[in-house]
């Protein structure tokens, strides 16, 4: 406590012991335990700012002599433009730009049958439950999901455990191997946002038919968001195909294909009826003919 505060406390307790002011100030004066010289000890938090690098101030600093720019050359004396090739004619000018980047390509995370069987043997996957991309990601069978998961058939001869698996896409050989082992494969449409929600546990990845949809207002459901359905024709036709084990294949009538454009011959025949006005007009014109 500073000397001035100490004298003030003594004067309040001794000289004004009977006054109401002293009884009011006494608790506050007795709680004053902080030194008055606190202002002289203020300092920044450690790591609050970084010290400026002083370059060219001797070898002991680590940034002396060449100041961290290396020996000679254009990079030491000035800036080099991005893509500069030392003054020669750029290669894209000599040979031209070739190829293109497919904007519609998808980056699927592959998972093979031998890896699935190995994870089941280790106890990292439960074949009695539905296996989705959430279980695959949490068990580290796959490392991250971008646009979906594709099931491939490498090591099909090692597969001996039946399983129910839901993925984005599956090869025909993988579907055949799992069904021969007594399992089931379902392909389901996912968007990048829905994949993020599935991995966070905010959406149910195991929904494979519209009858299992839960309403958003359902308080009993632990999931916050519904799963979206495909909107492009290419995705709709893929998940309507029974050969791909699409979850929308139940919408295709028996004997029809998954295509939205090509119709089955004889199934959809359009019958057009002629209007009475056009028929009457035709007769009138026929009667007025000269020959």
mmCIF file of N, CA, C and O in Angstrom, residues 63-147:
data_model
loop_
_atom_site.group_PDB
_atom_site.id
_atom_site.type_symbol
_atom_site.label_atom_id
_atom_site.label_comp_id
_atom_site.label_asym_id
_atom_site.label_seq_id
_atom_site.Cartn_x
_atom_site.Cartn_y
_atom_site.Cartn_z
ATOM 1 N N UNK A 63 20.150 -13.114 -40.543
ATOM 2 C CA UNK A 63 19.651 -12.389 -41.713
ATOM 3 C C UNK A 63 20.661 -11.330 -42.151
ATOM 4 O O UNK A 63 20.280 -10.262 -42.648
ATOM 5 N N UNK A 64 21.939 -11.601 -41.952
ATOM 6 C CA UNK A 64 22.962 -10.657 -42.359
ATOM 7 C C UNK A 64 23.493 -10.959 -43.747
ATOM 8 O O UNK A 64 23.038 -11.898 -44.417
ATOM 9 N N UNK A 65 24.443 -10.182 -44.212
ATOM 10 C CA UNK A 65 25.079 -10.341 -45.516
ATOM 11 C C UNK A 65 24.054 -10.281 -46.639
ATOM 12 O O UNK A 65 23.682 -9.209 -47.076
ATOM 13 N N UNK A 66 23.504 -11.411 -47.093
ATOM 14 C CA UNK A 66 22.563 -11.415 -48.218
ATOM 15 C C UNK A 66 21.135 -11.141 -47.777
ATOM 16 O O UNK A 66 20.224 -11.133 -48.610
ATOM 17 N N UNK A 67 20.909 -10.965 -46.469
ATOM 18 C CA UNK A 67 19.588 -10.581 -45.932
ATOM 19 C C UNK A 67 18.510 -11.610 -46.238
ATOM 20 O O UNK A 67 17.331 -11.268 -46.358
ATOM 21 N N UNK A 68 18.912 -12.865 -46.396
ATOM 22 C CA UNK A 68 17.931 -13.917 -46.644
ATOM 23 C C UNK A 68 17.526 -14.076 -48.083
ATOM 24 O O UNK A 68 16.614 -14.847 -48.388
ATOM 25 N N UNK A 69 18.206 -13.369 -49.021
ATOM 26 C CA UNK A 69 17.825 -13.454 -50.435
ATOM 27 C C UNK A 69 18.712 -14.389 -51.233
ATOM 28 O O UNK A 69 18.469 -14.586 -52.425
ATOM 29 N N UNK A 70 19.739 -14.941 -50.650
ATOM 30 C CA UNK A 70 20.610 -15.827 -51.395
ATOM 31 C C UNK A 70 21.666 -15.066 -52.169
ATOM 32 O O UNK A 70 21.820 -13.854 -52.031
ATOM 33 N N UNK A 71 22.402 -15.786 -53.016
ATOM 34 C CA UNK A 71 23.541 -15.214 -53.730
ATOM 35 C C UNK A 71 23.159 -14.877 -55.161
ATOM 36 O O UNK A 71 22.763 -15.751 -55.936
ATOM 37 N N UNK A 72 23.282 -13.622 -55.532
ATOM 38 C CA UNK A 72 23.177 -13.178 -56.916
ATOM 39 C C UNK A 72 21.847 -13.486 -57.572
ATOM 40 O O UNK A 72 20.938 -14.066 -56.999
ATOM 41 N N UNK A 73 21.727 -13.051 -58.792
ATOM 42 C CA UNK A 73 20.570 -13.390 -59.589
ATOM 43 C C UNK A 73 19.462 -12.359 -59.485
ATOM 44 O O UNK A 73 19.508 -11.413 -58.691
ATOM 45 N N UNK A 74 18.460 -12.557 -60.329
ATOM 46 C CA UNK A 74 17.365 -11.599 -60.407
ATOM 47 C C UNK A 74 16.520 -11.600 -59.138
ATOM 48 O O UNK A 74 15.973 -10.568 -58.753
ATOM 49 N N UNK A 75 16.422 -12.738 -58.463
ATOM 50 C CA UNK A 75 15.598 -12.802 -57.256
ATOM 51 C C UNK A 75 16.221 -12.007 -56.107
ATOM 52 O O UNK A 75 15.518 -11.630 -55.174
ATOM 53 N N UNK A 76 17.528 -11.771 -56.156
ATOM 54 C CA UNK A 76 18.159 -10.972 -55.112
ATOM 55 C C UNK A 76 18.062 -9.481 -55.417
ATOM 56 O O UNK A 76 17.900 -8.662 -54.525
ATOM 57 N N UNK A 77 18.119 -9.139 -56.702
ATOM 58 C CA UNK A 77 18.179 -7.728 -57.074
ATOM 59 C C UNK A 77 16.802 -7.114 -57.250
ATOM 60 O O UNK A 77 16.664 -5.897 -57.189
ATOM 61 N N UNK A 78 15.786 -7.908 -57.493
ATOM 62 C CA UNK A 78 14.451 -7.348 -57.698
ATOM 63 C C UNK A 78 13.400 -8.433 -57.661
ATOM 64 O O UNK A 78 13.648 -9.560 -57.240
ATOM 65 N N UNK A 79 12.201 -8.084 -58.128
ATOM 66 C CA UNK A 79 11.080 -9.018 -58.124
ATOM 67 C C UNK A 79 10.979 -9.744 -59.460
ATOM 68 O O UNK A 79 11.310 -9.177 -60.514
ATOM 69 N N UNK A 80 10.492 -10.990 -59.431
ATOM 70 C CA UNK A 80 10.326 -11.803 -60.629
ATOM 71 C C UNK A 80 8.831 -12.002 -60.862
ATOM 72 O O UNK A 80 8.123 -12.462 -59.962
ATOM 73 N N UNK A 81 8.304 -11.634 -62.035
ATOM 74 C CA UNK A 81 6.874 -11.816 -62.285
ATOM 75 C C UNK A 81 6.482 -13.295 -62.241
ATOM 76 O O UNK A 81 7.284 -14.185 -62.532
ATOM 77 N N UNK A 82 5.241 -13.544 -61.880
ATOM 78 C CA UNK A 82 4.744 -14.909 -61.832
ATOM 79 C C UNK A 82 4.705 -15.494 -63.249
ATOM 80 O O UNK A 82 4.197 -14.881 -64.185
ATOM 81 N N UNK A 83 5.239 -16.696 -63.419
ATOM 82 C CA UNK A 83 5.272 -17.346 -64.719
ATOM 83 C C UNK A 83 6.430 -16.944 -65.605
ATOM 84 O O UNK A 83 6.512 -17.381 -66.761
ATOM 85 N N UNK A 84 7.336 -16.093 -65.095
ATOM 86 C CA UNK A 84 8.491 -15.656 -65.885
ATOM 87 C C UNK A 84 9.484 -16.807 -66.018
ATOM 88 O O UNK A 84 9.820 -17.466 -65.040
ATOM 89 N N UNK A 85 9.935 -17.076 -67.246
ATOM 90 C CA UNK A 85 10.785 -18.230 -67.526
ATOM 91 C C UNK A 85 12.195 -17.803 -67.945
ATOM 92 O O UNK A 85 12.829 -18.438 -68.783
ATOM 93 N N UNK A 86 12.671 -16.711 -67.398
ATOM 94 C CA UNK A 86 14.044 -16.298 -67.640
ATOM 95 C C UNK A 86 14.268 -15.547 -68.929
ATOM 96 O O UNK A 86 15.411 -15.349 -69.340
ATOM 97 N N UNK A 87 13.226 -15.130 -69.594
ATOM 98 C CA UNK A 87 13.375 -14.380 -70.828
ATOM 99 C C UNK A 87 13.118 -15.191 -72.077
ATOM 100 O O UNK A 87 12.993 -14.624 -73.162
ATOM 101 N N UNK A 88 13.069 -16.512 -71.965
ATOM 102 C CA UNK A 88 12.800 -17.328 -73.146
ATOM 103 C C UNK A 88 11.319 -17.243 -73.515
ATOM 104 O O UNK A 88 10.496 -16.800 -72.724
ATOM 105 N N UNK A 89 11.005 -17.648 -74.732
ATOM 106 C CA UNK A 89 9.614 -17.677 -75.157
ATOM 107 C C UNK A 89 8.852 -18.694 -74.294
ATOM 108 O O UNK A 89 9.273 -19.845 -74.189
ATOM 109 N N UNK A 90 7.782 -18.288 -73.635
ATOM 110 C CA UNK A 90 7.076 -19.206 -72.740
ATOM 111 C C UNK A 90 6.654 -20.483 -73.458
ATOM 112 O O UNK A 90 6.335 -20.472 -74.659
ATOM 113 N N UNK A 91 6.679 -21.573 -72.735
ATOM 114 C CA UNK A 91 6.376 -22.872 -73.333
ATOM 115 C C UNK A 91 4.944 -22.944 -73.833
ATOM 116 O O UNK A 91 4.657 -23.616 -74.833
ATOM 117 N N UNK A 92 4.014 -22.246 -73.152
ATOM 118 C CA UNK A 92 2.621 -22.304 -73.626
ATOM 119 C C UNK A 92 2.455 -21.535 -74.929
ATOM 120 O O UNK A 92 1.472 -21.747 -75.655
ATOM 121 N N UNK A 93 3.399 -20.636 -75.243
ATOM 122 C CA UNK A 93 3.355 -19.938 -76.528
ATOM 123 C C UNK A 93 3.964 -20.814 -77.624
ATOM 124 O O UNK A 93 3.464 -20.879 -78.750
ATOM 125 N N UNK A 94 5.065 -21.507 -77.298
ATOM 126 C CA UNK A 94 5.738 -22.353 -78.288
ATOM 127 C C UNK A 94 4.875 -23.553 -78.651
ATOM 128 O O UNK A 94 4.661 -23.874 -79.829
ATOM 129 N N UNK A 95 4.363 -24.248 -77.641
ATOM 130 C CA UNK A 95 3.630 -25.494 -77.885
ATOM 131 C C UNK A 95 2.119 -25.322 -77.829
ATOM 132 O O UNK A 95 1.388 -26.223 -78.244
ATOM 133 N N UNK A 96 1.644 -24.203 -77.308
ATOM 134 C CA UNK A 96 0.206 -24.000 -77.218
ATOM 135 C C UNK A 96 -0.392 -24.698 -76.011
ATOM 136 O O UNK A 96 0.177 -25.637 -75.450
ATOM 137 N N UNK A 97 -1.554 -24.231 -75.609
ATOM 138 C CA UNK A 97 -2.268 -24.842 -74.487
ATOM 139 C C UNK A 97 -3.107 -26.000 -75.004
ATOM 140 O O UNK A 97 -3.890 -25.860 -75.943
ATOM 141 N N UNK A 98 -2.963 -27.155 -74.366
ATOM 142 C CA UNK A 98 -3.685 -28.351 -74.795
ATOM 143 C C UNK A 98 -4.481 -28.912 -73.628
ATOM 144 O O UNK A 98 -4.100 -28.769 -72.478
ATOM 145 N N UNK A 99 -5.548 -29.596 -73.981
ATOM 146 C CA UNK A 99 -6.370 -30.224 -72.963
ATOM 147 C C UNK A 99 -7.307 -29.231 -72.298
ATOM 148 O O UNK A 99 -7.340 -28.045 -72.625
ATOM 149 N N UNK A 100 -8.083 -29.732 -71.363
ATOM 150 C CA UNK A 100 -9.040 -28.897 -70.651
ATOM 151 C C UNK A 100 -9.330 -29.557 -69.308
ATOM 152 O O UNK A 100 -8.957 -30.710 -69.062
ATOM 153 N N UNK A 101 -9.967 -28.806 -68.461
ATOM 154 C CA UNK A 101 -10.369 -29.314 -67.150
ATOM 155 C C UNK A 101 -11.866 -29.570 -67.159
ATOM 156 O O UNK A 101 -12.658 -28.652 -67.414
ATOM 157 N N UNK A 102 -12.240 -30.799 -66.893
ATOM 158 C CA UNK A 102 -13.655 -31.160 -66.903
ATOM 159 C C UNK A 102 -14.340 -30.595 -65.671
ATOM 160 O O UNK A 102 -14.058 -30.993 -64.543
ATOM 161 N N UNK A 103 -15.244 -29.652 -65.881
ATOM 162 C CA UNK A 103 -15.943 -29.020 -64.778
ATOM 163 C C UNK A 103 -16.996 -29.923 -64.156
ATOM 164 O O UNK A 103 -17.492 -29.634 -63.056
ATOM 165 N N UNK A 104 -17.376 -31.006 -64.839
ATOM 166 C CA UNK A 104 -18.431 -31.890 -64.336
ATOM 167 C C UNK A 104 -17.872 -33.164 -63.707
ATOM 168 O O UNK A 104 -18.642 -34.047 -63.311
ATOM 169 N N UNK A 105 -16.542 -33.292 -63.616
ATOM 170 C CA UNK A 105 -15.967 -34.489 -63.021
ATOM 171 C C UNK A 105 -16.172 -34.477 -61.511
ATOM 172 O O UNK A 105 -16.280 -33.420 -60.880
ATOM 173 N N UNK A 106 -16.241 -35.657 -60.932
ATOM 174 C CA UNK A 106 -16.431 -35.798 -59.489
ATOM 175 C C UNK A 106 -15.232 -36.542 -58.912
ATOM 176 O O UNK A 106 -14.627 -37.388 -59.570
ATOM 177 N N UNK A 107 -14.899 -36.212 -57.683
ATOM 178 C CA UNK A 107 -13.767 -36.812 -56.987
ATOM 179 C C UNK A 107 -14.316 -37.784 -55.944
ATOM 180 O O UNK A 107 -14.666 -37.385 -54.832
ATOM 181 N N UNK A 108 -14.413 -39.047 -56.326
ATOM 182 C CA UNK A 108 -14.947 -40.074 -55.445
ATOM 183 C C UNK A 108 -13.830 -40.721 -54.633
ATOM 184 O O UNK A 108 -12.734 -40.976 -55.156
ATOM 185 N N UNK A 109 -14.116 -40.993 -53.373
ATOM 186 C CA UNK A 109 -13.168 -41.712 -52.516
ATOM 187 C C UNK A 109 -13.365 -43.208 -52.726
ATOM 188 O O UNK A 109 -14.438 -43.737 -52.419
ATOM 189 N N UNK A 110 -12.369 -43.933 -53.252
ATOM 190 C CA UNK A 110 -12.560 -45.365 -53.536
ATOM 191 C C UNK A 110 -12.428 -46.204 -52.277
ATOM 192 O O UNK A 110 -11.622 -45.916 -51.386
ATOM 193 N N UNK A 111 -13.216 -47.260 -52.209
ATOM 194 C CA UNK A 111 -13.090 -48.255 -51.142
ATOM 195 C C UNK A 111 -13.283 -49.624 -51.774
ATOM 196 O O UNK A 111 -14.243 -49.851 -52.513
ATOM 197 N N UNK A 112 -12.331 -50.534 -51.529
ATOM 198 C CA UNK A 112 -12.344 -51.846 -52.152
ATOM 199 C C UNK A 112 -12.842 -52.907 -51.181
ATOM 200 O O UNK A 112 -12.860 -52.706 -49.947
ATOM 201 N N UNK A 113 -13.229 -54.042 -51.741
ATOM 202 C CA UNK A 113 -13.822 -55.102 -50.934
ATOM 203 C C UNK A 113 -12.810 -55.731 -49.984
ATOM 204 O O UNK A 113 -13.161 -56.117 -48.861
ATOM 205 N N UNK A 114 -11.549 -55.862 -50.396
ATOM 206 C CA UNK A 114 -10.563 -56.457 -49.493
ATOM 207 C C UNK A 114 -10.315 -55.569 -48.282
ATOM 208 O O UNK A 114 -10.094 -56.074 -47.168
ATOM 209 N N UNK A 115 -10.376 -54.263 -48.459
ATOM 210 C CA UNK A 115 -10.206 -53.352 -47.323
ATOM 211 C C UNK A 115 -11.410 -53.437 -46.382
ATOM 212 O O UNK A 115 -11.260 -53.407 -45.153
ATOM 213 N N UNK A 116 -12.614 -53.544 -46.948
ATOM 214 C CA UNK A 116 -13.800 -53.710 -46.101
ATOM 215 C C UNK A 116 -13.719 -54.981 -45.274
ATOM 216 O O UNK A 116 -14.007 -54.989 -44.068
ATOM 217 N N UNK A 117 -13.316 -56.102 -45.907
ATOM 218 C CA UNK A 117 -13.210 -57.364 -45.182
ATOM 219 C C UNK A 117 -12.136 -57.287 -44.099
ATOM 220 O O UNK A 117 -12.303 -57.823 -42.994
ATOM 221 N N UNK A 118 -11.040 -56.607 -44.390
ATOM 222 C CA UNK A 118 -9.984 -56.449 -43.386
ATOM 223 C C UNK A 118 -10.477 -55.636 -42.195
ATOM 224 O O UNK A 118 -10.183 -55.965 -41.035
ATOM 225 N N UNK A 119 -11.229 -54.573 -42.448
ATOM 226 C CA UNK A 119 -11.759 -53.753 -41.346
ATOM 227 C C UNK A 119 -12.780 -54.539 -40.524
ATOM 228 O O UNK A 119 -12.867 -54.353 -39.302
ATOM 229 N N UNK A 120 -13.559 -55.395 -41.167
ATOM 230 C CA UNK A 120 -14.523 -56.218 -40.428
ATOM 231 C C UNK A 120 -13.794 -57.245 -39.579
ATOM 232 O O UNK A 120 -14.155 -57.506 -38.417
ATOM 233 N N UNK A 121 -12.736 -57.856 -40.106
ATOM 234 C CA UNK A 121 -11.964 -58.839 -39.338
ATOM 235 C C UNK A 121 -11.288 -58.196 -38.123
ATOM 236 O O UNK A 121 -11.143 -58.843 -37.078
ATOM 237 N N UNK A 122 -10.891 -56.942 -38.253
ATOM 238 C CA UNK A 122 -10.261 -56.250 -37.127
ATOM 239 C C UNK A 122 -11.266 -55.719 -36.111
ATOM 240 O O UNK A 122 -10.868 -55.229 -35.051
ATOM 241 N N UNK A 123 -12.544 -55.808 -36.424
ATOM 242 C CA UNK A 123 -13.563 -55.285 -35.527
ATOM 243 C C UNK A 123 -13.777 -53.794 -35.635
ATOM 244 O O UNK A 123 -14.426 -53.191 -34.760
ATOM 245 N N UNK A 124 -13.277 -53.171 -36.667
ATOM 246 C CA UNK A 124 -13.419 -51.727 -36.828
ATOM 247 C C UNK A 124 -14.711 -51.354 -37.546
ATOM 248 O O UNK A 124 -15.124 -50.201 -37.521
ATOM 249 N N UNK A 125 -15.359 -52.319 -38.207
ATOM 250 C CA UNK A 125 -16.663 -52.136 -38.824
ATOM 251 C C UNK A 125 -17.583 -53.256 -38.358
ATOM 252 O O UNK A 125 -17.162 -54.412 -38.244
ATOM 253 N N UNK A 126 -18.840 -52.909 -38.091
ATOM 254 C CA UNK A 126 -19.836 -53.884 -37.639
ATOM 255 C C UNK A 126 -20.697 -54.294 -38.828
ATOM 256 O O UNK A 126 -21.494 -53.486 -39.328
ATOM 257 N N UNK A 127 -20.576 -55.532 -39.320
ATOM 258 C CA UNK A 127 -21.380 -55.943 -40.489
ATOM 259 C C UNK A 127 -22.853 -56.130 -40.169
ATOM 260 O O UNK A 127 -23.668 -56.232 -41.078
ATOM 261 N N UNK A 128 -23.232 -56.177 -38.876
ATOM 262 C CA UNK A 128 -24.635 -56.330 -38.504
ATOM 263 C C UNK A 128 -25.402 -55.020 -38.629
ATOM 264 O O UNK A 128 -26.639 -55.028 -38.563
ATOM 265 N N UNK A 129 -24.695 -53.903 -38.766
ATOM 266 C CA UNK A 129 -25.325 -52.602 -38.944
ATOM 267 C C UNK A 129 -25.075 -52.098 -40.362
ATOM 268 O O UNK A 129 -24.160 -52.570 -41.039
ATOM 269 N N UNK A 130 -25.909 -51.157 -40.780
ATOM 270 C CA UNK A 130 -25.738 -50.570 -42.106
ATOM 271 C C UNK A 130 -24.445 -49.757 -42.152
ATOM 272 O O UNK A 130 -24.209 -48.906 -41.292
ATOM 273 N N UNK A 131 -23.628 -50.032 -43.138
ATOM 274 C CA UNK A 131 -22.350 -49.339 -43.297
ATOM 275 C C UNK A 131 -22.551 -48.174 -44.264
ATOM 276 O O UNK A 131 -22.947 -48.369 -45.416
ATOM 277 N N UNK A 132 -22.286 -46.958 -43.795
ATOM 278 C CA UNK A 132 -22.405 -45.758 -44.609
ATOM 279 C C UNK A 132 -21.062 -45.033 -44.633
ATOM 280 O O UNK A 132 -20.086 -45.480 -44.016
ATOM 281 N N UNK A 133 -21.035 -43.909 -45.325
ATOM 282 C CA UNK A 133 -19.792 -43.153 -45.397
ATOM 283 C C UNK A 133 -19.383 -42.600 -44.032
ATOM 284 O O UNK A 133 -18.201 -42.364 -43.788
ATOM 285 N N UNK A 134 -20.332 -42.416 -43.126
ATOM 286 C CA UNK A 134 -19.994 -41.930 -41.785
ATOM 287 C C UNK A 134 -19.183 -42.982 -41.035
ATOM 288 O O UNK A 134 -18.167 -42.674 -40.400
ATOM 289 N N UNK A 135 -19.619 -44.251 -41.093
ATOM 290 C CA UNK A 135 -18.863 -45.314 -40.440
ATOM 291 C C UNK A 135 -17.515 -45.541 -41.112
ATOM 292 O O UNK A 135 -16.514 -45.798 -40.429
ATOM 293 N N UNK A 136 -17.473 -45.435 -42.433
ATOM 294 C CA UNK A 136 -16.209 -45.609 -43.144
ATOM 295 C C UNK A 136 -15.213 -44.525 -42.775
ATOM 296 O O UNK A 136 -14.014 -44.786 -42.607
ATOM 297 N N UNK A 137 -15.694 -43.292 -42.635
ATOM 298 C CA UNK A 137 -14.806 -42.177 -42.303
ATOM 299 C C UNK A 137 -14.356 -42.235 -40.841
ATOM 300 O O UNK A 137 -13.197 -41.970 -40.531
ATOM 301 N N UNK A 138 -15.261 -42.592 -39.932
ATOM 302 C CA UNK A 138 -14.902 -42.641 -38.518
ATOM 303 C C UNK A 138 -13.949 -43.796 -38.216
ATOM 304 O O UNK A 138 -13.113 -43.687 -37.319
ATOM 305 N N UNK A 139 -14.079 -44.901 -38.946
ATOM 306 C CA UNK A 139 -13.169 -46.033 -38.738
ATOM 307 C C UNK A 139 -11.868 -45.876 -39.513
ATOM 308 O O UNK A 139 -11.014 -46.762 -39.453
ATOM 309 N N UNK A 140 -11.722 -44.773 -40.271
ATOM 310 C CA UNK A 140 -10.535 -44.490 -41.083
ATOM 311 C C UNK A 140 -10.334 -45.511 -42.184
ATOM 312 O O UNK A 140 -9.214 -45.738 -42.636
ATOM 313 N N UNK A 141 -11.437 -46.124 -42.625
ATOM 314 C CA UNK A 141 -11.355 -46.984 -43.810
ATOM 315 C C UNK A 141 -11.130 -46.131 -45.054
ATOM 316 O O UNK A 141 -10.474 -46.565 -45.992
ATOM 317 N N UNK A 142 -11.684 -44.925 -45.047
ATOM 318 C CA UNK A 142 -11.392 -43.926 -46.057
ATOM 319 C C UNK A 142 -10.951 -42.662 -45.323
ATOM 320 O O UNK A 142 -11.335 -42.444 -44.166
ATOM 321 N N UNK A 143 -10.155 -41.858 -45.982
ATOM 322 C CA UNK A 143 -9.600 -40.674 -45.349
ATOM 323 C C UNK A 143 -10.188 -39.440 -46.016
ATOM 324 O O UNK A 143 -9.622 -38.898 -46.963
ATOM 325 N N UNK A 144 -11.349 -39.018 -45.544
ATOM 326 C CA UNK A 144 -11.998 -37.839 -46.089
ATOM 327 C C UNK A 144 -12.888 -38.181 -47.269
ATOM 328 O O UNK A 144 -12.619 -39.111 -48.038
ATOM 329 N N UNK A 145 -13.983 -37.435 -47.405
ATOM 330 C CA UNK A 145 -14.939 -37.618 -48.497
ATOM 331 C C UNK A 145 -15.154 -36.266 -49.155
ATOM 332 O O UNK A 145 -15.475 -35.282 -48.480
ATOM 333 N N UNK A 146 -14.963 -36.200 -50.472
ATOM 334 C CA UNK A 146 -15.174 -34.952 -51.207
ATOM 335 C C UNK A 146 -16.522 -34.946 -51.914
ATOM 336 O O UNK A 146 -17.432 -34.223 -51.540
ATOM 337 N N UNK A 147 -16.671 -35.773 -52.955
ATOM 338 C CA UNK A 147 -17.920 -35.812 -53.715
ATOM 339 C C UNK A 147 -18.688 -37.102 -53.500
ATOM 340 O O UNK A 147 -19.754 -37.277 -54.097
#
